[in-house]
Amino acid sequence: QKEVEQNSGPLSVPEGAIASLNCTYSDRVSQSFFWYRQYSGKSPELIMSIYSNGDKEDGRFTAQLNKASQYVSLLIRDSQPSDSATYLCAVNLAGGYQKVTFGTGTKLQVIP
Amino acid sequence: GAVVSQHPSRVICKSGTSVKIECRSLDFQATTMFWYRQFPKQSLMLMATSNEGSKATYEQGVEKDKFLINHASLTLSTLTVTSAHPEDSSFYICSARTGGDSNQPQHFGDGTRLSIL
């Protein structure tokens, strides 16, 4: 089992819809979770951090964390074509010492 | 805030050349910096973790004599690809984290696209 798993996609949603991106992780005691967006040919940029169970909202983005089920998700409301990118989930796994472990990313396509 | 600058953005050079890439945290002190490599259509691969004032920790399979990392100050880390060959052509990305708290997010530079002819 991979330590941080994401569906590679592509996930296609129509413009204006809600995009739901999911991520599961292997270590129950992980403490910090991050979502990054990476456009093709560019480096990742941080969208959100989440540390506690529940929802955290920032503009059109909502991160959801469920530590008991070991998953973290990212919802994008009112999806725009400019949201088309690869979304990376990153988890600070216990025993990961200083580093976070990245998932392989989910490619999102927002269809105009 | 949390801006990371990486230079150069693109390098094209001949096989056998050594290439140095700089990563700077512009508005914060970065105790820890990370170096990644990403091949086309593949995921990020962590190469090494760099701590200010100490030796870098390399991931399994990454040659430390090939990829020299120096983190001499709290705002600068460098990666030198020594005697680069075509198979070293890739997208190299650095990231930096504030303080020593591993729960803080990493902030990425814009990356360096390295092409070895």
XYZ file of C-alpha atoms in Angstrom:
229
model
C 0.000 0.000 0.000
C 1.297 3.427 -0.938
C 1.729 5.822 1.944
C -0.289 8.586 0.299
C -2.743 7.579 -2.412
C -4.613 9.636 -4.949
C -6.572 8.691 -8.017
C -4.484 9.874 -10.965
C -7.552 10.876 -12.983
C -8.166 12.734 -15.110
C -11.205 13.984 -13.263
C -13.396 15.924 -15.663
C -16.027 18.334 -14.380
C -18.072 20.953 -16.201
C -17.437 24.605 -15.525
C -19.361 25.786 -12.476
C -19.598 22.336 -10.891
C -17.998 21.128 -7.674
C -14.774 19.174 -8.100
C -14.022 16.649 -5.377
C -10.479 15.396 -4.968
C -9.647 12.632 -2.523
C -6.537 11.395 -0.787
C -5.961 8.527 1.633
C -2.930 7.990 3.797
C -1.485 5.046 5.614
C -0.392 6.377 8.986
C -3.107 6.964 11.546
C -1.025 9.363 13.655
C -0.221 11.833 10.863
C -0.679 15.397 12.040
C -0.518 17.760 9.088
C -1.989 17.696 5.627
C -1.518 19.921 2.615
C -3.014 20.446 -0.799
C -0.900 21.817 -3.632
C -1.825 22.742 -7.184
C 0.631 22.182 -10.011
C 0.036 23.540 -13.471
C 1.711 21.734 -16.334
C 5.376 22.686 -16.529
C 5.255 24.690 -13.311
C 6.169 24.037 -9.714
C 3.593 23.243 -7.019
C 1.868 26.040 -5.155
C 0.274 25.681 -1.738
C -3.512 25.887 -1.661
C -4.343 24.874 1.895
C -3.086 23.290 5.074
C -5.339 21.393 7.454
C -4.510 19.939 10.837
C -7.796 19.158 12.613
C -10.750 16.963 11.772
C -13.533 18.708 9.932
C -13.756 21.292 7.213
C -11.581 24.278 6.468
C -12.745 26.790 3.901
C -10.746 29.330 1.917
C -12.633 31.032 -0.869
C -13.826 28.424 -3.339
C -11.688 25.734 -1.723
C -12.708 23.503 1.183
C -10.397 20.940 2.699
C -11.962 18.100 4.675
C -10.052 15.894 7.080
C -11.181 12.658 8.678
C -8.363 11.177 10.704
C -10.361 8.142 11.825
C -10.901 7.124 8.214
C -7.480 8.406 7.164
C -8.608 10.543 4.309
C -8.361 14.147 3.323
C -10.259 15.738 0.485
C -10.360 19.010 -1.403
C -13.562 20.483 -2.794
C -13.455 23.191 -5.408
C -16.741 25.037 -5.799
C -17.746 26.841 -8.986
C -14.908 25.166 -10.886
C -13.259 27.285 -13.551
C -11.169 26.243 -16.565
C -8.247 27.949 -14.812
C -8.545 25.329 -12.064
C -7.421 22.671 -14.549
C -4.189 21.362 -13.057
C -2.771 18.470 -11.096
C -3.624 18.547 -7.400
C -1.116 17.055 -5.000
C -1.956 15.812 -1.551
C 0.923 15.924 0.951
C 0.973 14.333 4.392
C 3.426 14.673 7.229
C 3.574 10.974 8.063
C 4.629 9.926 11.524
C 8.206 8.807 11.344
C 8.611 10.984 8.298
C 10.934 13.086 10.387
C 11.274 16.380 8.601
C 9.630 15.657 5.311
C 6.143 15.287 3.939
C 5.133 12.543 1.556
C 3.412 13.588 -1.649
C 0.775 11.638 -3.484
C 1.152 11.206 -7.211
C -1.543 13.798 -7.862
C -4.967 13.936 -9.463
C -5.300 15.674 -12.798
C -8.383 17.873 -12.911
C -9.936 19.044 -16.168
C -12.645 21.676 -16.026
C -14.628 21.649 -19.242
C -15.954 25.060 -20.394
C 4.818 36.065 2.356
C 6.808 32.807 2.101
C 8.443 33.503 -1.243
C 11.074 31.118 -2.553
C 13.275 32.192 -5.433
C 15.080 29.661 -7.592
C 17.715 30.399 -10.217
C 18.343 29.810 -13.002
C 14.950 28.930 -14.442
C 16.429 27.120 -17.393
C 19.836 25.701 -18.222
C 21.019 24.119 -21.442
C 24.572 22.828 -21.435
C 26.894 20.199 -22.783
C 27.437 16.792 -21.277
C 30.141 16.826 -18.616
C 29.338 20.316 -17.369
C 28.593 20.985 -13.717
C 25.506 23.064 -13.037
C 24.680 24.985 -9.876
C 21.108 25.832 -8.917
C 20.321 28.341 -6.171
C 17.302 28.366 -3.905
C 16.611 31.382 -1.719
C 13.911 32.115 0.818
C 13.255 35.820 0.328
C 11.091 36.808 3.276
C 11.625 34.094 5.864
C 14.363 32.007 7.367
C 14.359 28.441 6.131
C 15.905 25.977 8.522
C 15.056 23.176 6.151
C 15.051 23.115 2.377
C 14.174 20.264 0.072
C 15.299 19.362 -3.432
C 13.004 17.507 -5.805
C 13.276 16.214 -9.321
C 10.365 15.691 -11.665
C 10.481 13.935 -15.014
C 7.782 14.688 -17.615
C 4.339 13.409 -16.632
C 5.724 11.881 -13.453
C 5.309 12.776 -9.815
C 7.660 14.751 -7.606
C 10.647 12.789 -6.388
C 12.393 13.963 -3.247
C 16.133 13.927 -3.738
C 17.407 15.307 -0.453
C 16.597 17.279 2.661
C 18.931 20.124 3.446
C 19.411 21.611 6.903
C 21.263 24.841 7.490
C 24.771 24.217 8.723
C 24.717 20.446 8.436
C 25.043 17.729 5.831
C 22.097 17.001 3.591
C 20.123 13.801 3.965
C 19.794 12.046 0.627
C 17.001 9.718 -0.403
C 17.791 6.174 -1.328
C 19.229 5.902 -4.811
C 20.357 9.527 -5.044
C 24.119 9.846 -5.426
C 25.419 12.414 -2.964
C 28.663 12.846 -4.904
C 26.693 13.549 -8.050
C 24.238 15.976 -6.503
C 26.096 18.256 -4.111
C 23.959 20.231 -1.708
C 25.110 23.155 0.384
C 22.909 25.008 2.864
C 25.297 27.555 4.281
C 22.762 30.107 5.503
C 19.149 30.276 6.619
C 18.115 31.743 3.287
C 20.212 29.908 0.706
C 20.654 26.337 -0.422
C 22.439 25.258 -3.579
C 22.302 22.080 -5.615
C 25.220 21.320 -7.917
C 24.767 18.628 -10.527
C 28.315 17.497 -11.171
C 29.439 16.218 -14.570
C 25.884 16.268 -15.859
C 24.800 13.801 -18.529
C 21.672 13.660 -20.693
C 19.940 11.346 -18.211
C 20.188 14.149 -15.629
C 17.923 16.320 -17.780
C 14.870 17.035 -15.663
C 12.862 19.668 -13.814
C 14.562 20.414 -10.492
C 12.481 22.130 -7.829
C 13.453 23.362 -4.389
C 11.187 24.074 -1.478
C 11.681 25.707 1.890
C 9.953 25.496 5.211
C 9.831 28.058 7.966
C 11.376 27.093 11.274
C 12.033 23.569 12.433
C 8.394 22.555 12.702
C 7.668 19.762 10.260
C 3.972 20.604 10.500
C 4.530 23.819 8.583
C 3.960 23.709 4.815
C 6.699 23.760 2.238
C 6.851 26.632 -0.219
C 8.243 25.907 -3.644
C 10.535 27.803 -5.968
C 9.644 28.106 -9.638
C 11.921 25.251 -10.626
C 14.898 24.857 -12.940
C 14.550 23.064 -16.224
C 17.874 21.384 -16.952
C 18.667 20.114 -20.435
C 21.953 18.325 -21.039
C 22.950 17.925 -24.660
